[in-house]
Short mmCIF file of C-alpha atoms and ligand atoms in Angstrom, two decimals:
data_model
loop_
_atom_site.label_atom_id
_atom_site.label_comp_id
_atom_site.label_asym_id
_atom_site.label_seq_id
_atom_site.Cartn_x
_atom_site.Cartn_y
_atom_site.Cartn_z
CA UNK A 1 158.25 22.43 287.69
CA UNK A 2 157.38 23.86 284.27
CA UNK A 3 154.30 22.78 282.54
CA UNK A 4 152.64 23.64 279.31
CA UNK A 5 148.83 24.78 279.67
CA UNK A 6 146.03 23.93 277.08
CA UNK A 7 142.89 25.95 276.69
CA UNK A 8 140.06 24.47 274.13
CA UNK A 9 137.04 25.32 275.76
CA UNK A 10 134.78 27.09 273.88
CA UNK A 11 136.59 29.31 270.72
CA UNK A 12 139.99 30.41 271.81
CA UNK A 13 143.10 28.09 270.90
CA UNK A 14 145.39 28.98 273.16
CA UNK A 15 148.81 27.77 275.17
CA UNK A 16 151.07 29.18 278.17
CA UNK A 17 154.46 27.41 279.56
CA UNK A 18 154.41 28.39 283.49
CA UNK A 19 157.95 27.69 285.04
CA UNK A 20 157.76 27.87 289.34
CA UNK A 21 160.97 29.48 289.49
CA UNK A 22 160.69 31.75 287.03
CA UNK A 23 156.93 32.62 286.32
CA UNK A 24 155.19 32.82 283.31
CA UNK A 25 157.22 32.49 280.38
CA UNK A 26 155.04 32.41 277.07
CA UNK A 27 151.39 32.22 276.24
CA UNK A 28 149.68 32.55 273.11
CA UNK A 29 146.07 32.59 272.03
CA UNK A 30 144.21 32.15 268.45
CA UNK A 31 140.38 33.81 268.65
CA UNK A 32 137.66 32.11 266.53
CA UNK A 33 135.30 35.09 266.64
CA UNK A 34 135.86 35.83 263.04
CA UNK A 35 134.77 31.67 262.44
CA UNK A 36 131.58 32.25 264.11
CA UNK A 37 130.32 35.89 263.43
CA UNK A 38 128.51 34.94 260.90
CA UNK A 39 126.46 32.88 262.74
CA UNK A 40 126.39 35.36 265.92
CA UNK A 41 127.56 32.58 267.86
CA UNK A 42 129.88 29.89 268.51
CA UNK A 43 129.02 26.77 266.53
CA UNK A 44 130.40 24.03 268.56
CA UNK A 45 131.49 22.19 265.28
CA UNK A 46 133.40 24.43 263.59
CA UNK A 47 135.30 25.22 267.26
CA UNK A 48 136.37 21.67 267.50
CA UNK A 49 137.68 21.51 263.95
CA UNK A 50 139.56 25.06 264.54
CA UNK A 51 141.57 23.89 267.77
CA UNK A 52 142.66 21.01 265.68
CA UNK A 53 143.89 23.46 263.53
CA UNK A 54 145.56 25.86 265.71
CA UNK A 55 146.89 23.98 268.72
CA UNK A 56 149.90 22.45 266.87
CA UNK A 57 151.41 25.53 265.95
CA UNK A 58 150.66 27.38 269.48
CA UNK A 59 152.02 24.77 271.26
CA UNK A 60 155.26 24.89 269.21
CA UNK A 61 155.36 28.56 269.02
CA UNK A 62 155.16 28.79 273.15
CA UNK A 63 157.58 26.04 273.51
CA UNK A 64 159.87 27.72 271.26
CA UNK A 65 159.69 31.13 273.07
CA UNK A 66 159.89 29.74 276.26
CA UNK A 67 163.54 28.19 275.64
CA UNK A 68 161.58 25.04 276.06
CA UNK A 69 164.12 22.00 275.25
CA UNK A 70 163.31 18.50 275.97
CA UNK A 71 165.90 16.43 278.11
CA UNK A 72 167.65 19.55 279.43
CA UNK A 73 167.00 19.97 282.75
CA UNK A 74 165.89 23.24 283.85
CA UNK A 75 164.49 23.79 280.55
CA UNK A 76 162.08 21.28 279.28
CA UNK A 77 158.59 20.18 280.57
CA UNK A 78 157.61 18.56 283.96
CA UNK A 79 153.32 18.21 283.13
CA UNK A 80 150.74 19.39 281.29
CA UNK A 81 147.86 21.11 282.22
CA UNK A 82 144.46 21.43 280.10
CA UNK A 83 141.19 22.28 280.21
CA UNK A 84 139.09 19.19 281.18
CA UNK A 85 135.73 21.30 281.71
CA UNK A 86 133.32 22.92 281.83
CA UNK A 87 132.58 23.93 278.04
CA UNK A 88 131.90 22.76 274.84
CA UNK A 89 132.12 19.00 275.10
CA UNK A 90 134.13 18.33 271.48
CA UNK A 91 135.85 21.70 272.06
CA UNK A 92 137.13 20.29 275.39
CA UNK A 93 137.79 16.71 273.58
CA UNK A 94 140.55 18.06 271.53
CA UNK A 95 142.75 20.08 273.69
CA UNK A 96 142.07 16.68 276.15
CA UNK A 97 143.11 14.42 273.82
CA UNK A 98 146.29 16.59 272.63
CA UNK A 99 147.36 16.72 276.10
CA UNK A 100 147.03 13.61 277.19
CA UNK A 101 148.57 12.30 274.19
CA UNK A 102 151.51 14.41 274.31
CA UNK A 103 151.76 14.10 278.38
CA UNK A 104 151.73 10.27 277.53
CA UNK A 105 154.75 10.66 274.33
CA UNK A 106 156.70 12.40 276.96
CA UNK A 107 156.09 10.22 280.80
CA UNK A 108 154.83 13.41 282.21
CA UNK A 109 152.04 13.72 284.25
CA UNK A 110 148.70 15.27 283.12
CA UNK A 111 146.17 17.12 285.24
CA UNK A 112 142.52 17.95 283.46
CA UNK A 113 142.01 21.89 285.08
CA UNK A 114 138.90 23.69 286.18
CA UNK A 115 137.74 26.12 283.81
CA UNK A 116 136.55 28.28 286.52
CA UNK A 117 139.43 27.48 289.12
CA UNK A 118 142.10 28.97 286.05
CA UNK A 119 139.80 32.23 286.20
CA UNK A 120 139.97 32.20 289.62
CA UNK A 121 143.97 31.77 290.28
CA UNK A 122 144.35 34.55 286.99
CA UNK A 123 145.33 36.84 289.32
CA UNK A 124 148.34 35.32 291.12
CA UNK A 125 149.98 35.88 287.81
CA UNK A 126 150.41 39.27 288.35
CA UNK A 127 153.34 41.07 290.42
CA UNK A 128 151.25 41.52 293.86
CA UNK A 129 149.07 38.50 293.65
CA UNK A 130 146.32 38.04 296.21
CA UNK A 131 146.41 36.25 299.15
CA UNK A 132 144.29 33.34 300.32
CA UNK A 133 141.62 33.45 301.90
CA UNK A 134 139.38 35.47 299.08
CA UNK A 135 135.97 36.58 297.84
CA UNK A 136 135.78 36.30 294.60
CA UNK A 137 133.48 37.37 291.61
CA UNK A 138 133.71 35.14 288.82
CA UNK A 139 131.82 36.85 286.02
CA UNK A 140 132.06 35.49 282.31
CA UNK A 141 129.79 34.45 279.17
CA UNK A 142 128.72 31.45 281.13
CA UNK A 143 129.20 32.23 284.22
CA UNK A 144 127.91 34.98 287.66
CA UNK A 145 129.39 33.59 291.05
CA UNK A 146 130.05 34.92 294.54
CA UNK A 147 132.39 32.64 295.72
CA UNK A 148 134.39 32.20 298.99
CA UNK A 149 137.70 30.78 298.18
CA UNK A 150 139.97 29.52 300.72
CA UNK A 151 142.55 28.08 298.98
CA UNK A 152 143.08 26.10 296.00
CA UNK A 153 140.47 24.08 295.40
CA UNK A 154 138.52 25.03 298.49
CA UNK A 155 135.45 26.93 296.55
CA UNK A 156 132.19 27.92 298.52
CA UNK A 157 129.12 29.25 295.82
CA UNK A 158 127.52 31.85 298.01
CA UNK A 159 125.62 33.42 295.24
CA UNK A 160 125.31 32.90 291.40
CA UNK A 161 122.63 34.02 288.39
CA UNK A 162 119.46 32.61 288.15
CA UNK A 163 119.27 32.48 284.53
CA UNK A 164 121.43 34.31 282.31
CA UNK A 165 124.67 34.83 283.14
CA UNK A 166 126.64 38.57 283.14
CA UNK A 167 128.27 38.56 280.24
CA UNK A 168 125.44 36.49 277.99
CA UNK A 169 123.16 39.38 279.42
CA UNK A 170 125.78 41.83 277.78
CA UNK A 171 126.07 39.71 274.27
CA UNK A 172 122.38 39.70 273.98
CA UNK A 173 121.37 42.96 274.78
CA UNK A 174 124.48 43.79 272.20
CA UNK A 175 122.94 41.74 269.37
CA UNK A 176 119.75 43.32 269.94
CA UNK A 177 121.45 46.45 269.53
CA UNK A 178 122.93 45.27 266.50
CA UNK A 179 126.06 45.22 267.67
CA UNK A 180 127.31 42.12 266.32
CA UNK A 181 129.08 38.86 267.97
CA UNK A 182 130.40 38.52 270.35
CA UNK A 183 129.02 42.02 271.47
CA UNK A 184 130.25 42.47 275.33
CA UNK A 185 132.96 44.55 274.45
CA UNK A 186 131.71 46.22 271.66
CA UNK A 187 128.54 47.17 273.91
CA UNK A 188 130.64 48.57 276.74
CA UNK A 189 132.70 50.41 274.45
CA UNK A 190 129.44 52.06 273.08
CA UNK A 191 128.32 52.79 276.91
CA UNK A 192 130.94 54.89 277.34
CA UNK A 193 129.63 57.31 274.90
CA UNK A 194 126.66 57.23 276.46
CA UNK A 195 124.51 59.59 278.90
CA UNK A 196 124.01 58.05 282.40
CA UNK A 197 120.57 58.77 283.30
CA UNK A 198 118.75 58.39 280.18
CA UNK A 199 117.46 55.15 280.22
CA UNK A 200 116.84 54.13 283.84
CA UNK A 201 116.51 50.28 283.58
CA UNK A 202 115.72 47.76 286.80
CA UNK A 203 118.58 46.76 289.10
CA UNK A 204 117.29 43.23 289.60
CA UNK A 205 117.11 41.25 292.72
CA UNK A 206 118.89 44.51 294.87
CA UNK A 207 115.33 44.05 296.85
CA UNK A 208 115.79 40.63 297.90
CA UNK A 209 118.34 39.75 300.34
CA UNK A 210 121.05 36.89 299.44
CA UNK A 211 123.75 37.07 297.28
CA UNK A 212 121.99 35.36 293.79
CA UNK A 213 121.43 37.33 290.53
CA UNK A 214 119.25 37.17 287.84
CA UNK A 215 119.39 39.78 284.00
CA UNK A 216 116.68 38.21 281.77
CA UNK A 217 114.26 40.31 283.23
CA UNK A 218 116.86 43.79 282.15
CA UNK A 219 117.14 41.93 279.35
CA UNK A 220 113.72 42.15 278.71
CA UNK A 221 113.47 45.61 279.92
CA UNK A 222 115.90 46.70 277.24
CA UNK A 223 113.93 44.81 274.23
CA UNK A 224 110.64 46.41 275.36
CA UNK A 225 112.29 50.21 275.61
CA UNK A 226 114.35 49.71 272.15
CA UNK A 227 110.47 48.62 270.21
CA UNK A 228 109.09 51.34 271.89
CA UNK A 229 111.99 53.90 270.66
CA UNK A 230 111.52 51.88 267.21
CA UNK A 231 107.85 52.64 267.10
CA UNK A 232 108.58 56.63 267.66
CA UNK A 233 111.92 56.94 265.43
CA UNK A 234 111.25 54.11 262.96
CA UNK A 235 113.70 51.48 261.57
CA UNK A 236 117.01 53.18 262.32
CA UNK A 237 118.02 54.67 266.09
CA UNK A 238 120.88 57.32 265.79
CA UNK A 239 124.31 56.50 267.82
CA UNK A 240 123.62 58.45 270.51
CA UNK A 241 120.55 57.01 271.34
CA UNK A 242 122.11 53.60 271.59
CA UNK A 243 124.79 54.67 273.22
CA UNK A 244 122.32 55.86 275.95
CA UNK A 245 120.90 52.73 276.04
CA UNK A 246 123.97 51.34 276.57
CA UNK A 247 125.11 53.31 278.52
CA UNK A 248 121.78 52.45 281.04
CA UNK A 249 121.91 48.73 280.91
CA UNK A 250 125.79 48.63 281.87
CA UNK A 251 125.09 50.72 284.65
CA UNK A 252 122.13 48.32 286.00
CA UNK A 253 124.44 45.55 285.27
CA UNK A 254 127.34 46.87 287.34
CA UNK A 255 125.02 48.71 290.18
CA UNK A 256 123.71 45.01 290.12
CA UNK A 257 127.10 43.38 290.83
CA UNK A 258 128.43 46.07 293.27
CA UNK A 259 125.97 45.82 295.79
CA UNK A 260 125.82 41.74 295.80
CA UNK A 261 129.99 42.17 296.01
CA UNK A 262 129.19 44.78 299.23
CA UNK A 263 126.60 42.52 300.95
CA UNK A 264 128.84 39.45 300.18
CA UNK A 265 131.65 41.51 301.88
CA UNK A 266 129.96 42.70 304.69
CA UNK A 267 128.86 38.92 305.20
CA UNK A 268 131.99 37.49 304.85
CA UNK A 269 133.90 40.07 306.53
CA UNK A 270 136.71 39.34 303.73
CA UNK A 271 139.74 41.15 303.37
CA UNK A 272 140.51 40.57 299.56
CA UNK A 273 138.05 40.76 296.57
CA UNK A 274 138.94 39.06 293.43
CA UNK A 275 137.72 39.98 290.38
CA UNK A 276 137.91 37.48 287.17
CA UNK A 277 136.13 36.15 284.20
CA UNK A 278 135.91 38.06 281.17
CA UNK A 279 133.15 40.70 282.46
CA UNK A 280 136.20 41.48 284.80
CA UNK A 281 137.66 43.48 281.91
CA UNK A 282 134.56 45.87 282.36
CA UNK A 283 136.13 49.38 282.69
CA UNK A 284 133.03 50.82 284.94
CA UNK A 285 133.23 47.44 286.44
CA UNK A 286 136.22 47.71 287.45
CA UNK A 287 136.13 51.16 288.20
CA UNK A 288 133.21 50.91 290.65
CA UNK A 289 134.61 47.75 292.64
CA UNK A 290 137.78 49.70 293.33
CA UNK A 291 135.53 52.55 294.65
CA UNK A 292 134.12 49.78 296.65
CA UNK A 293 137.22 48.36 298.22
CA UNK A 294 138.35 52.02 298.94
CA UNK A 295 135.75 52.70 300.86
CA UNK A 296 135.46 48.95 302.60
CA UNK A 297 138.87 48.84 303.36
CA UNK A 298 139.29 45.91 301.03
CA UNK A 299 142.12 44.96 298.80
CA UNK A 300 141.07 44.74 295.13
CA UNK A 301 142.68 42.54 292.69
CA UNK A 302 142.24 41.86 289.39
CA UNK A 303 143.99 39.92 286.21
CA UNK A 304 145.31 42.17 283.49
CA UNK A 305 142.55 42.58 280.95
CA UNK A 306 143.59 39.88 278.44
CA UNK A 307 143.93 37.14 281.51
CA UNK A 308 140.15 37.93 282.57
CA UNK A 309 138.94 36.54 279.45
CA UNK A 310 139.72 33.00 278.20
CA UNK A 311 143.46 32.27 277.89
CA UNK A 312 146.15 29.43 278.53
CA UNK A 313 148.56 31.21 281.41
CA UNK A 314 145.42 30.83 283.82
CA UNK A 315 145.43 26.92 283.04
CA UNK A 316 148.94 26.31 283.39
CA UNK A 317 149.07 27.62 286.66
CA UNK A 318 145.99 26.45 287.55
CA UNK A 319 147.50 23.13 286.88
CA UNK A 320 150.68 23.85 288.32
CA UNK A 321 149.86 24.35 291.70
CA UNK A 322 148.31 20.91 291.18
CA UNK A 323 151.53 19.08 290.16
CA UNK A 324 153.03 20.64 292.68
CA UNK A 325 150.90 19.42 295.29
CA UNK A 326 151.58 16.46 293.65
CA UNK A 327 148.45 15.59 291.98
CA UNK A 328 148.08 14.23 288.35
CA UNK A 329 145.19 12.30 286.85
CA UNK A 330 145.89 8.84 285.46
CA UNK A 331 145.34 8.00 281.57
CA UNK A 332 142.06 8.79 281.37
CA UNK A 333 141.46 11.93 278.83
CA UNK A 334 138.79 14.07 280.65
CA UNK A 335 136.51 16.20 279.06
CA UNK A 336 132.94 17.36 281.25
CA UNK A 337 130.51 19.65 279.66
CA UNK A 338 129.80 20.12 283.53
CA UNK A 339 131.67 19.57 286.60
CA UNK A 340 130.66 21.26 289.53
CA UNK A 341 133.52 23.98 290.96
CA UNK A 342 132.84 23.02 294.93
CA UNK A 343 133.66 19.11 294.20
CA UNK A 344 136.82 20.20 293.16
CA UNK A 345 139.77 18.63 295.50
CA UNK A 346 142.02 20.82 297.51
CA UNK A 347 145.79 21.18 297.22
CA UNK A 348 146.42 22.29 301.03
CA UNK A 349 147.96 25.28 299.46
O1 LIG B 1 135.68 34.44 280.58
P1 LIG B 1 135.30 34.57 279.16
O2 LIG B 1 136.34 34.94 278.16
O3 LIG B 1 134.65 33.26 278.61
C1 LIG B 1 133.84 32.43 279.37
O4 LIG B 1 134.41 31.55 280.07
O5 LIG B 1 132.61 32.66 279.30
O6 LIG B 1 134.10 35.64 279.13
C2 LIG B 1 133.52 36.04 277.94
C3 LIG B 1 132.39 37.02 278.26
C4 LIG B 1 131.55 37.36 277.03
O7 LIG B 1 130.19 37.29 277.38
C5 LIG B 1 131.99 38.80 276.72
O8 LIG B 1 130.99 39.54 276.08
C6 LIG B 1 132.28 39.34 278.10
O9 LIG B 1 132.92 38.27 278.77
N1 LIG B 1 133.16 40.52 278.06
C7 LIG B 1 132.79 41.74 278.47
C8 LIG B 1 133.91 42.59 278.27
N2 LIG B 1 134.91 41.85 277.74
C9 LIG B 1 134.44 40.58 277.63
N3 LIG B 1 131.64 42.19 279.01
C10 LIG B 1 131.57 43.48 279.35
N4 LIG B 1 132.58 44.37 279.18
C11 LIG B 1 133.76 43.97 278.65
N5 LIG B 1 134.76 44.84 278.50
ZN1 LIG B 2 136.14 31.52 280.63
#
């Protein structure tokens, strides 16, 4: 099977061909964050409009690289996979209805993908990909799960964030920096020039037993120590003061999400932790979970950088274990601002 993969979700264009014999084969991805700086956030409108705008040319320009050829066998398309939720409900409404459409044009099936279940098969794409069964932590802008996963489509939520998720928690305490949108890399960037130490912010919920999460209240913790550094140094905080800062709330952040991936561990008595979600490209993150695993005796695995945050080659695979299996959804173009990741249906693989 080879299938072309749609992403629209929130305000990255983007498209991946996925062959089964051969692997991945092309993906491509636009960014909006330029569109919506401005505002210092994604407006859902002007998203929309820009996938209209960009998917044509992605989808050619994967197609094309792929040695994609209609009515050659071996070469052209068997389905199409795209992003059917959760996200931005007219984001999501255009890559639908370009799929579907173009699924339709063609007589190949169409499968509507899990947001959250292409994060979470990211990392087969690489050369050792984990095996099933998994813990995972899924950890993106909308998004803080513990999950056990025991195959495709088999999701347990053991744990998740109470309010704000990881990486909002990192693109607001970036803004308030003045770090700009969206500010999660920028802000870990900054940490690393930081002093650990300096700012000793809470690690929440560490006391509490059970696997949930919760970062409004660091959040808040940050605000109150930035006014009261305003109200000593006036208007304007020198770099390395920030970068301290920084440098402290990553550090809470990651302490935080260590020692809910330990107990989860120790609960599960997993073998194999997944990391994914864009969070997942955290270099301390990622850092400190392989320390973990080390010293568990757990396998680590996580997607290459640019596959933990939003991208097409997740979603084509995503959806082409699902054709595989033999599933496809009928004519119906599918687009849920929410859908629930344990109602998902399993593939037996
Ligand atoms: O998975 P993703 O691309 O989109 C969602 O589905 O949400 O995740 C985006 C989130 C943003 O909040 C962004 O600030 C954060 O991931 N992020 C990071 C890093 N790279 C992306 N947070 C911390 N450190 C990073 N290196
Ligand atoms: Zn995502």
């Amino acid at each position: 099977m080879r299938v072309l993969g749609i992403e629209t979700s929130c305000d990255e264009t983007a498209a991946a061909v996925y062959d089964g014999e051969r692997g991945l084969l092309a993906h491509r991805l636009h960014s909006q964050v330029e569109l919506h700086a401005r505002y210092g956030g994604v407006v859902p409108e002007l998203a929309s409009r820009d996938h209209v705008r960009m998917l044509t040319p992605l989808v050619e320009a994967v197609l094309e690289e792929s040695g994609t050829r209609e009515n050659e066998p071996g070469s052209s398309l068997t389905g199409i996979a795209y992003t059917a939720g959760p996200g931005l409900q007219g984001a999501l409404l255009v890559g639908a209805a370009f799929a579907r459409s173009f699924a339709f044009a063609r007589g190949l099936p169409a499968v509507g993908v899990h947001h959250l279940e292409g994060h979470l098969l990211a990392p087969m794409l690489e050369p050792e990909p984990p095996a099933f069964p998994f813990l995972a932590l899924l950890v993106s802008g909308g998004h803080t799960l513990l999950i056990a996963v025991e195959g495709v489509g088999r999701y347990q939520i053991l744990g998740g964030s109470l309010d704000d998720a990881a990486g909002e928690a990192f693109d607001k305490t970036a803004k308030l920096l003045g770090l700009g949108y969206p500010g999660g890399p920028a802000l870990a960037a900054l940490a690393e020039k930081g002093r650990p130490g300096k700012f000793d912010f809470p690690r929440p919920m560490l006391d509490r037993p059970g696997l949930d999460f919760s970062f409004s209240g660091l959040k808040t913790a940050v605000v109150v120590a930035v006014r009261g550094l305003h109200a000593q140094a006036g208007a304007e905080l020198d770099e390395q003061t920030l970068a301290d800062v920084a440098r402290g709330f990553q550090d809470a952040v990651v302490d935080t999400l260590v020692a809910k991936c330990a107990r989860a561990l120790q609960q599960t008595g997993a073998g194999t932790l997944v990391v994914a979600g864009g969070v997942g490209a955290n270099r301390e993150l990622r850092a400190r979970l392989q320390a973990l695993g080390r010293k568990a005796g757990v396998k680590v695995s996580y997607p290459r950088p640019e596959f933990c945050t939003d991208n097409a080659a997740m979603i084509a695979y995503a959806g082409w274990t699902r054709l595989e299996a033999g599933q496809s959804d009928d004519l119906e173009i599918r687009a849920a601002a929410r859908w629930p990741l344990d109602s998902l249906q399993g593939t037996n693989g």
